[in-house]
GROMACS .gro file of C-alpha atoms in nm:
model
  300
    1UNK     CA    1  13.372  12.976  17.558
    2UNK     CA    2  13.000  13.003  17.485
    3UNK     CA    3  12.854  13.252  17.237
    4UNK     CA    4  12.775  13.576  17.364
    5UNK     CA    5  12.451  13.693  17.381
    6UNK     CA    6  12.370  13.994  17.185
    7UNK     CA    7  12.303  14.326  17.339
    8UNK     CA    8  12.055  14.472  17.069
    9UNK     CA    9  11.889  14.271  16.798
   10UNK     CA   10  11.683  14.468  16.524
   11UNK     CA   11  11.542  14.508  16.151
   12UNK     CA   12  11.673  14.774  15.919
   13UNK     CA   13  11.443  14.877  15.646
   14UNK     CA   14  11.613  14.822  15.299
   15UNK     CA   15  11.398  14.930  15.014
   16UNK     CA   16  11.073  14.738  15.042
   17UNK     CA   17  11.214  14.418  15.261
   18UNK     CA   18  11.425  14.425  15.581
   19UNK     CA   19  11.776  14.318  15.725
   20UNK     CA   20  11.787  14.136  16.049
   21UNK     CA   21  12.082  14.233  16.272
   22UNK     CA   22  12.215  14.212  16.628
   23UNK     CA   23  12.457  14.354  16.801
   24UNK     CA   24  12.705  14.271  17.090
   25UNK     CA   25  12.864  14.533  17.251
   26UNK     CA   26  12.853  14.921  17.261
   27UNK     CA   27  12.820  15.063  16.930
   28UNK     CA   28  12.964  15.397  17.074
   29UNK     CA   29  13.245  15.237  17.235
   30UNK     CA   30  13.607  15.419  17.193
   31UNK     CA   31  13.685  15.115  16.967
   32UNK     CA   32  13.534  15.099  16.585
   33UNK     CA   33  13.258  14.846  16.556
   34UNK     CA   34  13.312  14.528  16.365
   35UNK     CA   35  13.052  14.431  16.135
   36UNK     CA   36  13.103  14.027  15.997
   37UNK     CA   37  12.968  13.953  15.645
   38UNK     CA   38  12.852  13.589  15.606
   39UNK     CA   39  12.940  13.341  15.337
   40UNK     CA   40  12.769  13.139  15.099
   41UNK     CA   41  12.614  13.307  14.971
   42UNK     CA   42  12.235  13.251  15.160
   43UNK     CA   43  12.448  13.068  15.467
   44UNK     CA   44  12.315  13.289  15.706
   45UNK     CA   45  12.525  13.428  16.025
   46UNK     CA   46  12.485  13.167  16.261
   47UNK     CA   47  12.825  12.974  16.199
   48UNK     CA   48  12.999  13.296  16.240
   49UNK     CA   49  12.856  13.359  16.611
   50UNK     CA   50  13.215  13.262  16.777
   51UNK     CA   51  13.320  13.601  16.640
   52UNK     CA   52  13.106  13.805  16.865
   53UNK     CA   53  13.363  13.703  17.163
   54UNK     CA   54  13.567  13.994  16.976
   55UNK     CA   55  13.339  14.231  17.173
   56UNK     CA   56  13.548  14.090  17.492
   57UNK     CA   57  13.750  14.361  17.384
   58UNK     CA   58  13.556  14.617  17.396
   59UNK     CA   59  13.462  14.621  17.050
   60UNK     CA   60  13.058  14.642  16.950
   61UNK     CA   61  13.060  14.334  16.672
   62UNK     CA   62  12.750  14.328  16.455
   63UNK     CA   63  12.624  14.045  16.256
   64UNK     CA   64  12.349  14.026  16.014
   65UNK     CA   65  12.127  13.836  15.760
   66UNK     CA   66  12.186  13.944  15.421
   67UNK     CA   67  11.880  13.957  15.196
   68UNK     CA   68  11.718  13.620  15.152
   69UNK     CA   69  11.807  13.391  15.397
   70UNK     CA   70  11.772  13.370  15.792
   71UNK     CA   71  11.593  13.638  15.973
   72UNK     CA   72  11.624  13.859  15.652
   73UNK     CA   73  11.317  13.911  15.417
   74UNK     CA   74  11.332  13.577  15.182
   75UNK     CA   75  11.242  13.638  14.818
   76UNK     CA   76  11.252  13.267  14.680
   77UNK     CA   77  11.038  13.412  14.382
   78UNK     CA   78  11.324  13.651  14.222
   79UNK     CA   79  11.538  13.528  13.959
   80UNK     CA   80  11.942  13.580  13.858
   81UNK     CA   81  11.892  13.900  13.779
   82UNK     CA   82  11.815  14.022  14.088
   83UNK     CA   83  12.092  13.841  14.340
   84UNK     CA   84  12.380  14.053  14.216
   85UNK     CA   85  12.671  14.179  14.413
   86UNK     CA   86  12.564  14.520  14.379
   87UNK     CA   87  12.248  14.406  14.581
   88UNK     CA   88  12.462  14.334  14.854
   89UNK     CA   89  12.692  14.603  14.843
   90UNK     CA   90  12.370  14.823  14.887
   91UNK     CA   91  12.218  14.621  15.200
   92UNK     CA   92  12.590  14.660  15.333
   93UNK     CA   93  12.586  15.013  15.275
   94UNK     CA   94  12.222  15.070  15.438
   95UNK     CA   95  12.258  14.899  15.754
   96UNK     CA   96  12.592  15.131  15.822
   97UNK     CA   97  12.387  15.381  15.783
   98UNK     CA   98  12.108  15.285  15.971
   99UNK     CA   99  12.299  15.172  16.276
  100UNK     CA  100  12.491  15.526  16.261
  101UNK     CA  101  12.874  15.363  16.221
  102UNK     CA  102  12.917  15.433  15.828
  103UNK     CA  103  13.215  15.683  15.918
  104UNK     CA  104  13.403  15.440  16.191
  105UNK     CA  105  13.378  15.073  16.118
  106UNK     CA  106  13.603  14.743  16.038
  107UNK     CA  107  13.469  14.458  15.866
  108UNK     CA  108  13.562  14.101  15.821
  109UNK     CA  109  13.422  13.867  15.568
  110UNK     CA  110  13.414  13.496  15.571
  111UNK     CA  111  13.419  13.288  15.232
  112UNK     CA  112  13.167  13.489  15.024
  113UNK     CA  113  13.166  13.727  15.302
  114UNK     CA  114  13.495  13.817  15.178
  115UNK     CA  115  13.440  13.886  14.836
  116UNK     CA  116  13.197  14.056  14.895
  117UNK     CA  117  13.382  14.299  15.198
  118UNK     CA  118  13.686  14.342  14.924
  119UNK     CA  119  13.405  14.472  14.651
  120UNK     CA  120  13.305  14.715  14.919
  121UNK     CA  121  13.677  14.794  14.988
  122UNK     CA  122  13.771  14.867  14.650
  123UNK     CA  123  13.519  15.148  14.618
  124UNK     CA  124  13.740  15.326  14.919
  125UNK     CA  125  13.470  15.404  15.153
  126UNK     CA  126  13.589  15.632  15.417
  127UNK     CA  127  13.487  15.529  15.708
  128UNK     CA  128  13.655  15.197  15.660
  129UNK     CA  129  13.935  15.191  15.939
  130UNK     CA  130  14.042  14.792  15.880
  131UNK     CA  131  13.935  14.465  15.672
  132UNK     CA  132  13.969  14.106  15.757
  133UNK     CA  133  13.884  13.849  15.459
  134UNK     CA  134  13.870  13.569  15.570
  135UNK     CA  135  13.897  13.204  15.375
  136UNK     CA  136  13.756  13.383  15.044
  137UNK     CA  137  13.922  13.336  14.687
  138UNK     CA  138  14.014  13.633  14.487
  139UNK     CA  139  13.859  13.460  14.134
  140UNK     CA  140  13.605  13.200  14.148
  141UNK     CA  141  13.793  13.080  13.840
  142UNK     CA  142  14.091  13.028  14.027
  143UNK     CA  143  13.840  12.826  14.318
  144UNK     CA  144  13.697  12.615  14.047
  145UNK     CA  145  14.027  12.543  13.947
  146UNK     CA  146  14.164  12.445  14.312
  147UNK     CA  147  13.834  12.271  14.389
  148UNK     CA  148  13.841  11.998  14.139
  149UNK     CA  149  14.211  11.924  14.239
  150UNK     CA  150  14.120  11.877  14.589
  151UNK     CA  151  13.813  11.664  14.425
  152UNK     CA  152  14.078  11.471  14.267
  153UNK     CA  153  14.267  11.384  14.603
  154UNK     CA  154  13.923  11.224  14.742
  155UNK     CA  155  13.885  10.879  14.727
  156UNK     CA  156  13.811  10.754  14.347
  157UNK     CA  157  13.439  10.617  14.472
  158UNK     CA  158  13.355  10.971  14.624
  159UNK     CA  159  13.458  11.144  14.325
  160UNK     CA  160  13.293  10.935  14.076
  161UNK     CA  161  12.967  10.971  14.313
  162UNK     CA  162  12.967  11.345  14.297
  163UNK     CA  163  13.080  11.360  13.911
  164UNK     CA  164  12.769  11.096  13.792
  165UNK     CA  165  12.526  11.292  13.964
  166UNK     CA  166  12.645  11.673  13.888
  167UNK     CA  167  12.644  11.526  13.527
  168UNK     CA  168  12.305  11.387  13.566
  169UNK     CA  169  12.151  11.682  13.736
  170UNK     CA  170  12.074  11.442  14.076
  171UNK     CA  171  12.284  11.651  14.340
  172UNK     CA  172  11.959  11.631  14.541
  173UNK     CA  173  12.021  11.256  14.541
  174UNK     CA  174  12.151  11.098  14.918
  175UNK     CA  175  12.414  10.956  14.734
  176UNK     CA  176  12.553  11.284  14.656
  177UNK     CA  177  12.519  11.431  14.993
  178UNK     CA  178  12.713  11.127  15.130
  179UNK     CA  179  12.979  11.204  14.938
  180UNK     CA  180  12.942  11.609  14.966
  181UNK     CA  181  13.004  11.525  15.336
  182UNK     CA  182  13.367  11.358  15.213
  183UNK     CA  183  13.454  11.714  15.111
  184UNK     CA  184  13.348  11.885  15.370
  185UNK     CA  185  13.509  11.716  15.650
  186UNK     CA  186  13.861  11.751  15.467
  187UNK     CA  187  13.799  12.130  15.353
  188UNK     CA  188  13.511  12.277  15.492
  189UNK     CA  189  13.486  12.190  15.864
  190UNK     CA  190  13.728  11.947  16.022
  191UNK     CA  191  13.539  11.934  16.339
  192UNK     CA  192  13.309  11.660  16.304
  193UNK     CA  193  12.997  11.641  16.415
  194UNK     CA  194  12.982  11.980  16.276
  195UNK     CA  195  12.912  12.243  16.583
  196UNK     CA  196  12.561  12.360  16.653
  197UNK     CA  197  12.576  12.698  16.508
  198UNK     CA  198  12.747  12.521  16.158
  199UNK     CA  199  12.435  12.309  16.137
  200UNK     CA  200  12.224  12.607  16.223
  201UNK     CA  201  12.350  12.794  15.897
  202UNK     CA  202  12.336  12.442  15.703
  203UNK     CA  203  11.955  12.413  15.778
  204UNK     CA  204  11.912  12.801  15.684
  205UNK     CA  205  12.027  12.714  15.341
  206UNK     CA  206  11.823  12.430  15.287
  207UNK     CA  207  11.514  12.590  15.430
  208UNK     CA  208  11.550  12.815  15.184
  209UNK     CA  209  11.853  12.773  14.878
  210UNK     CA  210  11.733  13.057  14.650
  211UNK     CA  211  12.058  13.287  14.727
  212UNK     CA  212  12.281  13.012  14.749
  213UNK     CA  213  12.183  12.791  14.424
  214UNK     CA  214  12.112  13.134  14.213
  215UNK     CA  215  12.452  13.273  14.294
  216UNK     CA  216  12.698  12.964  14.371
  217UNK     CA  217  12.534  12.630  14.276
  218UNK     CA  218  12.451  12.305  14.487
  219UNK     CA  219  12.736  12.277  14.657
  220UNK     CA  220  13.070  12.466  14.747
  221UNK     CA  221  13.258  12.249  14.505
  222UNK     CA  222  13.008  12.263  14.192
  223UNK     CA  223  13.012  12.667  14.103
  224UNK     CA  224  12.740  12.683  13.825
  225UNK     CA  225  12.633  13.013  13.947
  226UNK     CA  226  12.606  13.362  13.836
  227UNK     CA  227  12.919  13.414  14.042
  228UNK     CA  228  13.148  13.177  13.813
  229UNK     CA  229  13.303  13.437  13.598
  230UNK     CA  230  13.347  13.681  13.920
  231UNK     CA  231  13.654  13.834  14.002
  232UNK     CA  232  13.808  14.133  14.192
  233UNK     CA  233  14.162  14.063  14.132
  234UNK     CA  234  14.220  14.367  13.858
  235UNK     CA  235  14.107  14.592  14.126
  236UNK     CA  236  14.223  14.496  14.448
  237UNK     CA  237  14.508  14.768  14.451
  238UNK     CA  238  14.259  15.022  14.462
  239UNK     CA  239  14.188  14.899  14.825
  240UNK     CA  240  14.337  15.180  15.079
  241UNK     CA  241  14.205  14.983  15.441
  242UNK     CA  242  14.482  14.820  15.604
  243UNK     CA  243  14.423  14.445  15.520
  244UNK     CA  244  14.447  14.084  15.723
  245UNK     CA  245  14.404  13.765  15.504
  246UNK     CA  246  14.308  13.444  15.711
  247UNK     CA  247  14.299  13.095  15.542
  248UNK     CA  248  14.348  12.771  15.688
  249UNK     CA  249  14.613  12.507  15.584
  250UNK     CA  250  14.326  12.265  15.470
  251UNK     CA  251  14.095  12.564  15.323
  252UNK     CA  252  13.890  12.464  15.024
  253UNK     CA  253  14.042  12.900  14.954
  254UNK     CA  254  14.367  12.732  14.877
  255UNK     CA  255  14.694  12.944  14.922
  256UNK     CA  256  14.616  12.959  14.522
  257UNK     CA  257  14.330  13.132  14.546
  258UNK     CA  258  14.394  13.403  14.840
  259UNK     CA  259  14.747  13.505  14.667
  260UNK     CA  260  14.595  13.775  14.436
  261UNK     CA  261  14.480  13.968  14.777
  262UNK     CA  262  14.841  13.922  14.887
  263UNK     CA  263  15.007  14.063  14.553
  264UNK     CA  264  14.730  14.340  14.478
  265UNK     CA  265  14.630  14.500  14.822
  266UNK     CA  266  14.910  14.727  14.916
  267UNK     CA  267  14.872  14.751  15.280
  268UNK     CA  268  14.837  14.360  15.337
  269UNK     CA  269  14.937  14.096  15.587
  270UNK     CA  270  14.870  13.714  15.634
  271UNK     CA  271  14.768  13.444  15.879
  272UNK     CA  272  14.784  13.110  15.746
  273UNK     CA  273  14.610  12.848  16.055
  274UNK     CA  274  14.808  12.544  16.051
  275UNK     CA  275  14.497  12.323  16.231
  276UNK     CA  276  14.223  12.421  16.027
  277UNK     CA  277  14.007  12.419  15.706
  278UNK     CA  278  13.752  12.674  15.578
  279UNK     CA  279  13.672  12.782  15.936
  280UNK     CA  280  13.943  12.900  16.149
  281UNK     CA  281  13.734  13.102  16.346
  282UNK     CA  282  13.592  12.777  16.483
  283UNK     CA  283  13.874  12.531  16.444
  284UNK     CA  284  14.161  12.705  16.574
  285UNK     CA  285  13.886  12.965  16.788
  286UNK     CA  286  14.141  13.123  17.050
  287UNK     CA  287  14.414  13.184  16.805
  288UNK     CA  288  14.214  13.318  16.555
  289UNK     CA  289  13.992  13.543  16.824
  290UNK     CA  290  14.388  13.676  16.916
  291UNK     CA  291  14.511  13.766  16.582
  292UNK     CA  292  14.216  13.872  16.421
  293UNK     CA  293  14.161  14.118  16.760
  294UNK     CA  294  14.519  14.229  16.777
  295UNK     CA  295  14.499  14.331  16.373
  296UNK     CA  296  14.187  14.570  16.446
  297UNK     CA  297  14.338  14.711  16.766
  298UNK     CA  298  14.653  14.826  16.528
  299UNK     CA  299  14.431  14.972  16.302
  300UNK     CA  300  14.166  15.189  16.529
   0.00000   0.00000   0.00000
């Protein structure tokens, strides 16, 4: 099915900058709108656009580009002390207020977006009706440990190439990028060649990698940025919103990385997509839309 066209698009003023957003559907519909938080950090919204089809269930779906990527303000001159979890929490709160939906909304966060959504949810915002954490770790320490385990299962020459270039600081080399694609085809998106919207997000990250490189690192599995010690595990008991966990059987967000969400969020359920890696919303699109749509309907 085709990705639906947006009903509206706009720019939300945020401090001295702006946040670009698009809305599919009617924000005043009877069902609470869904806000989509993309990954990265710094990956842009494009690869999550199939989630706009949830508007087919008479629910508005809001996509936005987080500060620093895509159609929102770019700030390549800003350093690590600027790019914080708190910055992106403030941006989300600002967008909810700008759209007039802070009193009633759902969140779905994919990868880093799920980490951000969890950080938002532990604050117990009154308007949050339902939470979907998709393909996200509760701890970056767990994420790194599991990525190391998955890397050990790669062909020996691929893993050797990765290690050698990481040690030499040459992660921009063509050899490293070719080896990275082997991991990604197993654990990020198993549809190869990748769909156009995934390539679009990748291109936007490559165009301005400031946020991704600062907070994460050069690749999904070599986390050397400011998020490397991040964890929300010890605060998850504070989440009051009904929560759906989503992950793929072959996901780089392995069951071990997701387990703390299941262990500590009081009202939680978990769907593992058997034929997916990190992008069930693409790899098993129809089932994903059915599962997530039904959950959201149950929490309105």
